[in-house]
mmCIF file with all atom_site columns, C-alpha atoms in Angstrom:
data_model
loop_
_atom_site.group_PDB
_atom_site.id
_atom_site.type_symbol
_atom_site.label_atom_id
_atom_site.label_alt_id
_atom_site.label_comp_id
_atom_site.label_asym_id
_atom_site.label_entity_id
_atom_site.label_seq_id
_atom_site.pdbx_PDB_ins_code
_atom_site.Cartn_x
_atom_site.Cartn_y
_atom_site.Cartn_z
_atom_site.occupancy
_atom_site.B_iso_or_equiv
_atom_site.pdbx_formal_charge
_atom_site.auth_seq_id
_atom_site.auth_comp_id
_atom_site.auth_asym_id
_atom_site.auth_atom_id
_atom_site.pdbx_PDB_model_num
ATOM 1   C CA . MET T 1 1   ? 72.798  141.903 80.172  1.00 0.00 ? 1086 MET T CA 1
ATOM 2   C CA . THR T 1 2   ? 71.373  143.189 83.313  1.00 0.00 ? 1087 THR T CA 1
ATOM 3   C CA . PHE T 1 3   ? 70.052  141.704 86.494  1.00 0.00 ? 1088 PHE T CA 1
ATOM 4   C CA . ALA T 1 4   ? 68.511  143.225 89.697  1.00 0.00 ? 1089 ALA T CA 1
ATOM 5   C CA . LYS T 1 5   ? 70.350  145.589 91.633  1.00 0.00 ? 1090 LYS T CA 1
ATOM 6   C CA . VAL T 1 6   ? 72.081  144.326 94.878  1.00 0.00 ? 1091 VAL T CA 1
ATOM 7   C CA . THR T 1 7   ? 73.657  146.098 97.616  1.00 0.00 ? 1092 THR T CA 1
ATOM 8   C CA . HIS T 1 8   ? 76.042  143.413 99.535  1.00 0.00 ? 1093 HIS T CA 1
ATOM 9   C CA . VAL T 1 9   ? 78.107  140.794 98.191  1.00 0.00 ? 1094 VAL T CA 1
ATOM 10  C CA . ILE T 1 10  ? 79.019  137.369 99.700  1.00 0.00 ? 1095 ILE T CA 1
ATOM 11  C CA . PHE T 1 11  ? 82.213  135.633 98.683  1.00 0.00 ? 1096 PHE T CA 1
ATOM 12  C CA . ASP T 1 12  ? 82.935  131.912 98.939  1.00 0.00 ? 1097 ASP T CA 1
ATOM 13  C CA . LEU T 1 13  ? 86.684  131.152 99.353  1.00 0.00 ? 1098 LEU T CA 1
ATOM 14  C CA . ASP T 1 14  ? 87.939  127.628 98.191  1.00 0.00 ? 1099 ASP T CA 1
ATOM 15  C CA . GLY T 1 15  ? 88.217  127.879 94.191  1.00 0.00 ? 1100 GLY T CA 1
ATOM 16  C CA . LEU T 1 16  ? 86.506  130.861 94.037  1.00 0.00 ? 1101 LEU T CA 1
ATOM 17  C CA . MET T 1 17  ? 89.170  133.420 95.787  1.00 0.00 ? 1102 MET T CA 1
ATOM 18  C CA . LEU T 1 18  ? 91.894  131.201 96.440  1.00 0.00 ? 1103 LEU T CA 1
ATOM 19  C CA . ASP T 1 19  ? 93.405  128.342 94.247  1.00 0.00 ? 1104 ASP T CA 1
ATOM 20  C CA . THR T 1 20  ? 92.664  125.658 96.478  1.00 0.00 ? 1105 THR T CA 1
ATOM 21  C CA . GLU T 1 21  ? 90.339  123.422 94.979  1.00 0.00 ? 1106 GLU T CA 1
ATOM 22  C CA . ARG T 1 22  ? 93.198  121.989 92.309  1.00 0.00 ? 1107 ARG T CA 1
ATOM 23  C CA . ILE T 1 23  ? 95.176  121.082 95.554  1.00 0.00 ? 1108 ILE T CA 1
ATOM 24  C CA . TYR T 1 24  ? 92.262  119.277 97.290  1.00 0.00 ? 1109 TYR T CA 1
ATOM 25  C CA . GLN T 1 25  ? 91.720  117.299 93.937  1.00 0.00 ? 1110 GLN T CA 1
ATOM 26  C CA . GLN T 1 26  ? 95.207  116.114 93.806  1.00 0.00 ? 1111 GLN T CA 1
ATOM 27  C CA . VAL T 1 27  ? 95.234  114.981 97.254  1.00 0.00 ? 1112 VAL T CA 1
ATOM 28  C CA . LEU T 1 28  ? 91.895  112.984 96.537  1.00 0.00 ? 1113 LEU T CA 1
ATOM 29  C CA . HIS T 1 29  ? 93.309  111.090 93.304  1.00 0.00 ? 1114 HIS T CA 1
ATOM 30  C CA . PHE T 1 30  ? 96.544  110.486 95.390  1.00 0.00 ? 1115 PHE T CA 1
ATOM 31  C CA . ILE T 1 31  ? 94.269  108.874 98.250  1.00 0.00 ? 1116 ILE T CA 1
ATOM 32  C CA . ALA T 1 32  ? 92.474  107.087 95.292  1.00 0.00 ? 1117 ALA T CA 1
ATOM 33  C CA . ALA T 1 33  ? 95.123  105.620 93.760  1.00 0.00 ? 1118 ALA T CA 1
ATOM 34  C CA . LYS T 1 34  ? 96.905  104.303 96.932  1.00 0.00 ? 1119 LYS T CA 1
ATOM 35  C CA . HIS T 1 35  ? 93.852  102.157 97.635  1.00 0.00 ? 1120 HIS T CA 1
ATOM 36  C CA . ASP T 1 36  ? 93.498  101.145 93.724  1.00 0.00 ? 1121 ASP T CA 1
ATOM 37  C CA . ALA T 1 37  ? 90.176  103.109 93.585  1.00 0.00 ? 1122 ALA T CA 1
ATOM 38  C CA . LYS T 1 38  ? 89.330  106.083 91.537  1.00 0.00 ? 1123 LYS T CA 1
ATOM 39  C CA . TYR T 1 39  ? 88.156  109.534 91.991  1.00 0.00 ? 1124 TYR T CA 1
ATOM 40  C CA . THR T 1 40  ? 85.356  110.701 89.773  1.00 0.00 ? 1125 THR T CA 1
ATOM 41  C CA . LEU T 1 41  ? 83.922  114.036 88.249  1.00 0.00 ? 1126 LEU T CA 1
ATOM 42  C CA . GLU T 1 42  ? 80.423  112.576 89.735  1.00 0.00 ? 1127 GLU T CA 1
ATOM 43  C CA . THR T 1 43  ? 82.236  112.340 93.350  1.00 0.00 ? 1128 THR T CA 1
ATOM 44  C CA . LYS T 1 44  ? 83.645  115.821 92.992  1.00 0.00 ? 1129 LYS T CA 1
ATOM 45  C CA . LEU T 1 45  ? 80.207  117.422 92.065  1.00 0.00 ? 1130 LEU T CA 1
ATOM 46  C CA . LYS T 1 46  ? 78.659  115.805 95.233  1.00 0.00 ? 1131 LYS T CA 1
ATOM 47  C CA . ILE T 1 47  ? 81.397  117.160 97.573  1.00 0.00 ? 1132 ILE T CA 1
ATOM 48  C CA . GLN T 1 48  ? 82.622  120.474 95.877  1.00 0.00 ? 1133 GLN T CA 1
ATOM 49  C CA . GLY T 1 49  ? 81.707  123.298 98.445  1.00 0.00 ? 1134 GLY T CA 1
ATOM 50  C CA . THR T 1 50  ? 80.184  121.091 101.078 1.00 0.00 ? 1135 THR T CA 1
ATOM 51  C CA . THR T 1 51  ? 81.335  120.488 104.653 1.00 0.00 ? 1136 THR T CA 1
ATOM 52  C CA . GLU T 1 52  ? 84.368  118.475 105.538 1.00 0.00 ? 1137 GLU T CA 1
ATOM 53  C CA . ILE T 1 53  ? 82.552  115.225 107.625 1.00 0.00 ? 1138 ILE T CA 1
ATOM 54  C CA . TYR T 1 54  ? 80.120  115.237 104.127 1.00 0.00 ? 1139 TYR T CA 1
ATOM 55  C CA . THR T 1 55  ? 83.356  114.991 102.050 1.00 0.00 ? 1140 THR T CA 1
ATOM 56  C CA . ALA T 1 56  ? 84.785  112.209 104.186 1.00 0.00 ? 1141 ALA T CA 1
ATOM 57  C CA . GLU T 1 57  ? 81.675  110.601 104.040 1.00 0.00 ? 1142 GLU T CA 1
ATOM 58  C CA . THR T 1 58  ? 80.722  110.713 100.699 1.00 0.00 ? 1143 THR T CA 1
ATOM 59  C CA . VAL T 1 59  ? 84.276  110.055 99.305  1.00 0.00 ? 1144 VAL T CA 1
ATOM 60  C CA . ILE T 1 60  ? 84.641  106.806 101.713 1.00 0.00 ? 1145 ILE T CA 1
ATOM 61  C CA . ALA T 1 61  ? 81.429  105.452 100.261 1.00 0.00 ? 1146 ALA T CA 1
ATOM 62  C CA . ASP T 1 62  ? 82.146  106.233 96.862  1.00 0.00 ? 1147 ASP T CA 1
ATOM 63  C CA . MET T 1 63  ? 85.631  104.936 96.709  1.00 0.00 ? 1148 MET T CA 1
ATOM 64  C CA . ASN T 1 64  ? 85.114  101.857 99.310  1.00 0.00 ? 1149 ASN T CA 1
ATOM 65  C CA . LEU T 1 65  ? 87.704  103.445 101.511 1.00 0.00 ? 1150 LEU T CA 1
ATOM 66  C CA . PRO T 1 66  ? 88.979  101.838 104.673 1.00 0.00 ? 1151 PRO T CA 1
ATOM 67  C CA . TYR T 1 67  ? 88.671  105.044 107.095 1.00 0.00 ? 1152 TYR T CA 1
ATOM 68  C CA . THR T 1 68  ? 86.415  106.274 109.458 1.00 0.00 ? 1153 THR T CA 1
ATOM 69  C CA . PRO T 1 69  ? 85.659  109.756 108.397 1.00 0.00 ? 1154 PRO T CA 1
ATOM 70  C CA . GLU T 1 70  ? 87.578  111.530 111.368 1.00 0.00 ? 1155 GLU T CA 1
ATOM 71  C CA . GLU T 1 71  ? 90.725  109.053 109.725 1.00 0.00 ? 1156 GLU T CA 1
ATOM 72  C CA . PHE T 1 72  ? 89.980  109.937 106.285 1.00 0.00 ? 1157 PHE T CA 1
ATOM 73  C CA . LEU T 1 73  ? 90.184  113.619 107.365 1.00 0.00 ? 1158 LEU T CA 1
ATOM 74  C CA . GLU T 1 74  ? 93.703  113.281 109.456 1.00 0.00 ? 1159 GLU T CA 1
ATOM 75  C CA . VAL T 1 75  ? 95.266  111.717 106.168 1.00 0.00 ? 1160 VAL T CA 1
ATOM 76  C CA . TYR T 1 76  ? 93.543  114.138 103.677 1.00 0.00 ? 1161 TYR T CA 1
ATOM 77  C CA . TRP T 1 77  ? 94.851  117.330 106.201 1.00 0.00 ? 1162 TRP T CA 1
ATOM 78  C CA . GLN T 1 78  ? 98.502  115.657 106.375 1.00 0.00 ? 1163 GLN T CA 1
ATOM 79  C CA . LEU T 1 79  ? 98.603  115.744 102.582 1.00 0.00 ? 1164 LEU T CA 1
ATOM 80  C CA . ALA T 1 80  ? 96.731  119.287 102.081 1.00 0.00 ? 1165 ALA T CA 1
ATOM 81  C CA . THR T 1 81  ? 97.926  121.424 105.046 1.00 0.00 ? 1166 THR T CA 1
ATOM 82  C CA . GLU T 1 82  ? 101.044 122.656 103.493 1.00 0.00 ? 1167 GLU T CA 1
ATOM 83  C CA . PRO T 1 83  ? 100.354 123.081 99.848  1.00 0.00 ? 1168 PRO T CA 1
ATOM 84  C CA . VAL T 1 84  ? 97.261  125.377 100.603 1.00 0.00 ? 1169 VAL T CA 1
ATOM 85  C CA . LYS T 1 85  ? 99.025  127.661 103.331 1.00 0.00 ? 1170 LYS T CA 1
ATOM 86  C CA . HIS T 1 86  ? 100.641 129.296 99.807  1.00 0.00 ? 1171 HIS T CA 1
ATOM 87  C CA . ALA T 1 87  ? 97.411  129.097 97.681  1.00 0.00 ? 1172 ALA T CA 1
ATOM 88  C CA . LYS T 1 88  ? 97.290  131.528 94.958  1.00 0.00 ? 1173 LYS T CA 1
ATOM 89  C CA . LEU T 1 89  ? 94.710  133.906 94.467  1.00 0.00 ? 1174 LEU T CA 1
ATOM 90  C CA . MET T 1 90  ? 92.421  133.360 91.717  1.00 0.00 ? 1175 MET T CA 1
ATOM 91  C CA . PRO T 1 91  ? 92.338  135.974 88.623  1.00 0.00 ? 1176 PRO T CA 1
ATOM 92  C CA . GLY T 1 92  ? 90.032  139.101 89.429  1.00 0.00 ? 1177 GLY T CA 1
ATOM 93  C CA . VAL T 1 93  ? 89.562  138.621 93.280  1.00 0.00 ? 1178 VAL T CA 1
ATOM 94  C CA . THR T 1 94  ? 92.234  141.289 94.390  1.00 0.00 ? 1179 THR T CA 1
ATOM 95  C CA . LYS T 1 95  ? 90.430  143.912 92.015  1.00 0.00 ? 1180 LYS T CA 1
ATOM 96  C CA . LEU T 1 96  ? 86.959  143.049 92.611  1.00 0.00 ? 1181 LEU T CA 1
ATOM 97  C CA . VAL T 1 97  ? 87.492  142.960 96.486  1.00 0.00 ? 1182 VAL T CA 1
ATOM 98  C CA . ARG T 1 98  ? 89.062  146.174 96.840  1.00 0.00 ? 1183 ARG T CA 1
ATOM 99  C CA . HIS T 1 99  ? 86.825  147.746 94.268  1.00 0.00 ? 1184 HIS T CA 1
ATOM 100 C CA . LEU T 1 100 ? 83.982  147.181 96.273  1.00 0.00 ? 1185 LEU T CA 1
ATOM 101 C CA . HIS T 1 101 ? 85.308  147.704 99.423  1.00 0.00 ? 1186 HIS T CA 1
ATOM 102 C CA . GLU T 1 102 ? 86.516  151.383 98.246  1.00 0.00 ? 1187 GLU T CA 1
ATOM 103 C CA . HIS T 1 103 ? 82.957  151.955 97.338  1.00 0.00 ? 1188 HIS T CA 1
ATOM 104 C CA . LYS T 1 104 ? 81.896  151.312 100.533 1.00 0.00 ? 1189 LYS T CA 1
ATOM 105 C CA . ILE T 1 105 ? 79.745  148.161 99.500  1.00 0.00 ? 1190 ILE T CA 1
ATOM 106 C CA . PRO T 1 106 ? 79.526  145.687 102.287 1.00 0.00 ? 1191 PRO T CA 1
ATOM 107 C CA . ILE T 1 107 ? 81.339  142.343 101.683 1.00 0.00 ? 1192 ILE T CA 1
ATOM 108 C CA . CYS T 1 108 ? 81.945  139.164 103.544 1.00 0.00 ? 1193 CYS T CA 1
ATOM 109 C CA . ILE T 1 109 ? 82.916  135.566 103.089 1.00 0.00 ? 1194 ILE T CA 1
ATOM 110 C CA . ALA T 1 110 ? 80.774  132.084 103.933 1.00 0.00 ? 1195 ALA T CA 1
ATOM 111 C CA . THR T 1 111 ? 83.216  129.388 103.400 1.00 0.00 ? 1196 THR T CA 1
ATOM 112 C CA . SER T 1 112 ? 82.101  125.593 104.152 1.00 0.00 ? 1197 SER T CA 1
ATOM 113 C CA . CYS T 1 113 ? 85.766  125.226 106.036 1.00 0.00 ? 1198 CYS T CA 1
ATOM 114 C CA . GLY T 1 114 ? 86.398  125.323 109.798 1.00 0.00 ? 1199 GLY T CA 1
ATOM 115 C CA . ARG T 1 115 ? 87.491  128.536 111.120 1.00 0.00 ? 1200 ARG T CA 1
ATOM 116 C CA . ALA T 1 116 ? 91.191  127.199 111.752 1.00 0.00 ? 1201 ALA T CA 1
ATOM 117 C CA . ALA T 1 117 ? 91.362  126.095 108.152 1.00 0.00 ? 1202 ALA T CA 1
ATOM 118 C CA . HIS T 1 118 ? 90.281  129.344 107.494 1.00 0.00 ? 1203 HIS T CA 1
ATOM 119 C CA . GLU T 1 119 ? 93.095  131.082 108.945 1.00 0.00 ? 1204 GLU T CA 1
ATOM 120 C CA . VAL T 1 120 ? 95.844  128.629 107.776 1.00 0.00 ? 1205 VAL T CA 1
ATOM 121 C CA . LYS T 1 121 ? 94.409  128.950 104.282 1.00 0.00 ? 1206 LYS T CA 1
ATOM 122 C CA . THR T 1 122 ? 94.378  133.288 104.057 1.00 0.00 ? 1207 THR T CA 1
ATOM 123 C CA . GLN T 1 123 ? 97.659  133.552 106.298 1.00 0.00 ? 1208 GLN T CA 1
ATOM 124 C CA . ASP T 1 124 ? 99.430  135.315 103.097 1.00 0.00 ? 1209 ASP T CA 1
ATOM 125 C CA . TYR T 1 125 ? 96.405  137.293 102.414 1.00 0.00 ? 1210 TYR T CA 1
ATOM 126 C CA . ARG T 1 126 ? 95.660  139.453 105.788 1.00 0.00 ? 1211 ARG T CA 1
ATOM 127 C CA . LYS T 1 127 ? 95.537  142.693 104.395 1.00 0.00 ? 1212 LYS T CA 1
ATOM 128 C CA . LEU T 1 128 ? 92.901  141.636 101.677 1.00 0.00 ? 1213 LEU T CA 1
ATOM 129 C CA . MET T 1 129 ? 90.956  139.448 104.240 1.00 0.00 ? 1214 MET T CA 1
ATOM 130 C CA . SER T 1 130 ? 90.694  142.959 106.505 1.00 0.00 ? 1215 SER T CA 1
ATOM 131 C CA . LEU T 1 131 ? 88.585  144.380 103.887 1.00 0.00 ? 1216 LEU T CA 1
ATOM 132 C CA . PHE T 1 132 ? 85.653  141.831 104.738 1.00 0.00 ? 1217 PHE T CA 1
ATOM 133 C CA . SER T 1 133 ? 83.394  142.510 107.488 1.00 0.00 ? 1218 SER T CA 1
ATOM 134 C CA . HIS T 1 134 ? 83.308  139.040 108.630 1.00 0.00 ? 1219 HIS T CA 1
ATOM 135 C CA . VAL T 1 135 ? 83.329  135.641 107.800 1.00 0.00 ? 1220 VAL T CA 1
ATOM 136 C CA . VAL T 1 136 ? 80.989  132.928 108.475 1.00 0.00 ? 1221 VAL T CA 1
ATOM 137 C CA . CYS T 1 137 ? 82.592  129.054 108.431 1.00 0.00 ? 1222 CYS T CA 1
ATOM 138 C CA . GLY T 1 138 ? 80.563  126.070 107.923 1.00 0.00 ? 1223 GLY T CA 1
ATOM 139 C CA . PRO T 1 139 ? 80.380  124.599 111.435 1.00 0.00 ? 1224 PRO T CA 1
ATOM 140 C CA . GLU T 1 140 ? 79.117  127.638 112.525 1.00 0.00 ? 1225 GLU T CA 1
ATOM 141 C CA . VAL T 1 141 ? 75.614  126.511 110.940 1.00 0.00 ? 1226 VAL T CA 1
ATOM 142 C CA . LYS T 1 142 ? 73.303  123.639 111.453 1.00 0.00 ? 1227 LYS T CA 1
ATOM 143 C CA . HIS T 1 143 ? 73.184  122.670 107.474 1.00 0.00 ? 1228 HIS T CA 1
ATOM 144 C CA . GLY T 1 144 ? 75.895  123.038 105.303 1.00 0.00 ? 1229 GLY T CA 1
ATOM 145 C CA . LYS T 1 145 ? 75.921  124.358 101.548 1.00 0.00 ? 1230 LYS T CA 1
ATOM 146 C CA . PRO T 1 146 ? 73.963  123.475 99.477  1.00 0.00 ? 1231 PRO T CA 1
ATOM 147 C CA . ALA T 1 147 ? 70.985  124.058 102.503 1.00 0.00 ? 1232 ALA T CA 1
ATOM 148 C CA . PRO T 1 148 ? 70.924  127.895 102.467 1.00 0.00 ? 1233 PRO T CA 1
ATOM 149 C CA . ASP T 1 149 ? 72.300  128.382 106.090 1.00 0.00 ? 1234 ASP T CA 1
ATOM 150 C CA . ILE T 1 150 ? 75.256  129.896 105.935 1.00 0.00 ? 1235 ILE T CA 1
ATOM 151 C CA . PHE T 1 151 ? 74.211  132.621 103.252 1.00 0.00 ? 1236 PHE T CA 1
ATOM 152 C CA . LEU T 1 152 ? 71.256  133.474 105.491 1.00 0.00 ? 1237 LEU T CA 1
ATOM 153 C CA . MET T 1 153 ? 73.818  133.979 108.695 1.00 0.00 ? 1238 MET T CA 1
ATOM 154 C CA . ALA T 1 154 ? 76.062  135.726 106.516 1.00 0.00 ? 1239 ALA T CA 1
ATOM 155 C CA . ALA T 1 155 ? 73.432  138.238 105.421 1.00 0.00 ? 1240 ALA T CA 1
ATOM 156 C CA . ALA T 1 156 ? 72.263  138.687 108.944 1.00 0.00 ? 1241 ALA T CA 1
ATOM 157 C CA . LYS T 1 157 ? 75.884  139.440 110.031 1.00 0.00 ? 1242 LYS T CA 1
ATOM 158 C CA . PHE T 1 158 ? 76.016  142.658 108.128 1.00 0.00 ? 1243 PHE T CA 1
ATOM 159 C CA . ASP T 1 159 ? 75.162  145.687 110.405 1.00 0.00 ? 1244 ASP T CA 1
ATOM 160 C CA . ASP T 1 160 ? 72.182  146.777 108.358 1.00 0.00 ? 1245 ASP T CA 1
ATOM 161 C CA . ALA T 1 161 ? 71.196  142.793 107.892 1.00 0.00 ? 1246 ALA T CA 1
ATOM 162 C CA . PRO T 1 162 ? 69.904  143.529 104.437 1.00 0.00 ? 1247 PRO T CA 1
ATOM 163 C CA . GLN T 1 163 ? 66.996  140.979 102.580 1.00 0.00 ? 1248 GLN T CA 1
ATOM 164 C CA . PRO T 1 164 ? 68.600  137.976 100.653 1.00 0.00 ? 1249 PRO T CA 1
ATOM 165 C CA . LYS T 1 165 ? 67.143  139.559 97.323  1.00 0.00 ? 1250 LYS T CA 1
ATOM 166 C CA . ASP T 1 166 ? 69.729  142.362 98.089  1.00 0.00 ? 1251 ASP T CA 1
ATOM 167 C CA . CYS T 1 167 ? 72.649  140.365 98.391  1.00 0.00 ? 1252 CYS T CA 1
ATOM 168 C CA . LEU T 1 168 ? 74.896  138.594 95.258  1.00 0.00 ? 1253 LEU T CA 1
ATOM 169 C CA . VAL T 1 169 ? 76.676  135.751 95.954  1.00 0.00 ? 1254 VAL T CA 1
ATOM 170 C CA . PHE T 1 170 ? 79.930  134.677 94.392  1.00 0.00 ? 1255 PHE T CA 1
ATOM 171 C CA . GLU T 1 171 ? 80.779  130.804 94.044  1.00 0.00 ? 1256 GLU T CA 1
ATOM 172 C CA . ASP T 1 172 ? 82.708  128.057 92.319  1.00 0.00 ? 1257 ASP T CA 1
ATOM 173 C CA . ALA T 1 173 ? 80.669  125.280 93.039  1.00 0.00 ? 1258 ALA T CA 1
ATOM 174 C CA . PRO T 1 174 ? 77.303  124.312 92.149  1.00 0.00 ? 1259 PRO T CA 1
ATOM 175 C CA . ASN T 1 175 ? 76.338  123.274 95.488  1.00 0.00 ? 1260 ASN T CA 1
ATOM 176 C CA . GLY T 1 176 ? 76.972  126.734 96.811  1.00 0.00 ? 1261 GLY T CA 1
ATOM 177 C CA . ALA T 1 177 ? 75.284  128.003 93.982  1.00 0.00 ? 1262 ALA T CA 1
ATOM 178 C CA . ARG T 1 178 ? 72.380  126.097 94.661  1.00 0.00 ? 1263 ARG T CA 1
ATOM 179 C CA . GLY T 1 179 ? 72.567  127.130 98.616  1.00 0.00 ? 1264 GLY T CA 1
ATOM 180 C CA . ALA T 1 180 ? 72.245  130.655 97.607  1.00 0.00 ? 1265 ALA T CA 1
ATOM 181 C CA . VAL T 1 181 ? 69.678  130.245 95.149  1.00 0.00 ? 1266 VAL T CA 1
ATOM 182 C CA . ALA T 1 182 ? 67.628  128.652 97.919  1.00 0.00 ? 1267 ALA T CA 1
ATOM 183 C CA . ALA T 1 183 ? 68.480  131.450 100.177 1.00 0.00 ? 1268 ALA T CA 1
ATOM 184 C CA . GLY T 1 184 ? 66.630  133.995 97.840  1.00 0.00 ? 1269 GLY T CA 1
ATOM 185 C CA . MET T 1 185 ? 69.997  135.492 96.513  1.00 0.00 ? 1270 MET T CA 1
ATOM 186 C CA . GLN T 1 186 ? 71.513  136.049 93.107  1.00 0.00 ? 1271 GLN T CA 1
ATOM 187 C CA . VAL T 1 187 ? 74.505  134.268 92.541  1.00 0.00 ? 1272 VAL T CA 1
ATOM 188 C CA . VAL T 1 188 ? 77.422  134.670 89.841  1.00 0.00 ? 1273 VAL T CA 1
ATOM 189 C CA . LEU T 1 189 ? 78.925  131.086 89.588  1.00 0.00 ? 1274 LEU T CA 1
ATOM 190 C CA . VAL T 1 190 ? 82.647  130.704 88.307  1.00 0.00 ? 1275 VAL T CA 1
ATOM 191 C CA . PRO T 1 191 ? 82.813  126.758 87.911  1.00 0.00 ? 1276 PRO T CA 1
ATOM 192 C CA . ASP T 1 192 ? 85.492  124.571 86.620  1.00 0.00 ? 1277 ASP T CA 1
ATOM 193 C CA . PRO T 1 193 ? 85.802  124.044 83.273  1.00 0.00 ? 1278 PRO T CA 1
ATOM 194 C CA . ASP T 1 194 ? 84.664  120.372 83.794  1.00 0.00 ? 1279 ASP T CA 1
ATOM 195 C CA . VAL T 1 195 ? 81.603  121.090 85.393  1.00 0.00 ? 1280 VAL T CA 1
ATOM 196 C CA . PRO T 1 196 ? 78.500  119.865 83.188  1.00 0.00 ? 1281 PRO T CA 1
ATOM 197 C CA . GLU T 1 197 ? 75.713  122.174 81.938  1.00 0.00 ? 1282 GLU T CA 1
ATOM 198 C CA . LYS T 1 198 ? 73.172  121.064 83.740  1.00 0.00 ? 1283 LYS T CA 1
ATOM 199 C CA . TRP T 1 199 ? 74.982  121.778 87.120  1.00 0.00 ? 1284 TRP T CA 1
ATOM 200 C CA . ARG T 1 200 ? 75.667  125.137 86.248  1.00 0.00 ? 1285 ARG T CA 1
ATOM 201 C CA . LYS T 1 201 ? 71.744  126.052 85.391  1.00 0.00 ? 1286 LYS T CA 1
ATOM 202 C CA . PRO T 1 202 ? 70.646  127.342 89.259  1.00 0.00 ? 1287 PRO T CA 1
ATOM 203 C CA . ALA T 1 203 ? 73.340  130.418 88.605  1.00 0.00 ? 1288 ALA T CA 1
ATOM 204 C CA . THR T 1 204 ? 72.278  133.718 87.863  1.00 0.00 ? 1289 THR T CA 1
ATOM 205 C CA . LEU T 1 205 ? 75.211  134.444 85.320  1.00 0.00 ? 1290 LEU T CA 1
ATOM 206 C CA . VAL T 1 206 ? 77.993  132.200 84.818  1.00 0.00 ? 1291 VAL T CA 1
ATOM 207 C CA . LEU T 1 207 ? 81.631  133.403 84.535  1.00 0.00 ? 1292 LEU T CA 1
ATOM 208 C CA . ASN T 1 208 ? 84.761  131.635 83.066  1.00 0.00 ? 1293 ASN T CA 1
ATOM 209 C CA . SER T 1 209 ? 87.076  134.077 85.454  1.00 0.00 ? 1294 SER T CA 1
ATOM 210 C CA . LEU T 1 210 ? 85.879  136.857 88.062  1.00 0.00 ? 1295 LEU T CA 1
ATOM 211 C CA . GLU T 1 211 ? 87.891  138.855 85.260  1.00 0.00 ? 1296 GLU T CA 1
ATOM 212 C CA . GLU T 1 212 ? 84.643  138.888 83.179  1.00 0.00 ? 1297 GLU T CA 1
ATOM 213 C CA . PHE T 1 213 ? 82.703  140.685 85.957  1.00 0.00 ? 1298 PHE T CA 1
ATOM 214 C CA . GLN T 1 214 ? 81.045  143.972 85.345  1.00 0.00 ? 1299 GLN T CA 1
ATOM 215 C CA . PRO T 1 215 ? 79.629  145.517 88.615  1.00 0.00 ? 1300 PRO T CA 1
ATOM 216 C CA . GLU T 1 216 ? 77.128  147.592 86.753  1.00 0.00 ? 1301 GLU T CA 1
ATOM 217 C CA . ALA T 1 217 ? 75.322  144.461 85.455  1.00 0.00 ? 1302 ALA T CA 1
ATOM 218 C CA . PHE T 1 218 ? 74.202  144.056 89.141  1.00 0.00 ? 1303 PHE T CA 1
ATOM 219 C CA . GLY T 1 219 ? 73.620  147.619 89.837  1.00 0.00 ? 1304 GLY T CA 1
ATOM 220 C CA . LEU T 1 220 ? 76.870  148.209 91.570  1.00 0.00 ? 1305 LEU T CA 1
ATOM 221 C CA . PRO T 1 221 ? 79.837  150.883 90.663  1.00 0.00 ? 1306 PRO T CA 1
ATOM 222 C CA . ARG T 1 222 ? 81.386  150.424 87.489  1.00 0.00 ? 1307 ARG T CA 1
ATOM 223 C CA . TYR T 1 223 ? 85.070  149.999 87.710  1.00 0.00 ? 1308 TYR T CA 1
ATOM 224 C CA . ASP T 1 224 ? 87.114  153.266 87.379  1.00 0.00 ? 1309 ASP T CA 1
ATOM 225 C CA . ASP T 1 225 ? 89.422  151.650 84.544  1.00 0.00 ? 1310 ASP T CA 1
#
């Protein structure tokens, strides 16, 4: 199967490049249990890939928690900060990023997290992160995913400012995939196994892992091995 040729690539971070989503889910289940509440798949699908403040507001409302958004985020990050500092890379990430960089395909990151959080999470991978031309973080745009803002800004910051149709986005969250499609871009979705089929539909292509990705399907240089 082949798709329209692209020239630039935009990567999400959490859950797509870094195995942080698993940590976030554990923290949310812990907070829920502490208050005799349940963290459900429905809530997960609402918040995955979105901004911190939207996540806080949604979780508080869905689980009827006794926090303000600011209080919730303080509790949340007290539990999550240390584990995410040493989150592992997801399978296939290093190979794909290095391959694209070696073939001079412009690449960047568009992540819903803040700049400080991004620095904390990527501190073990400075060399790999240096291969990206730039990073756009959630607080830098007015509307977070699933709005297209962050992807449009990411594309505009490439030196040659490609058209959206020339960009391919890699995402793990359906909210991110919706945002990429709204931006006029193709998107490869690598979702968690529990994401229902209907939430996967906006994606151009759905994979179980980045290891399955074949660059030539989007007109990119094929792997050498």
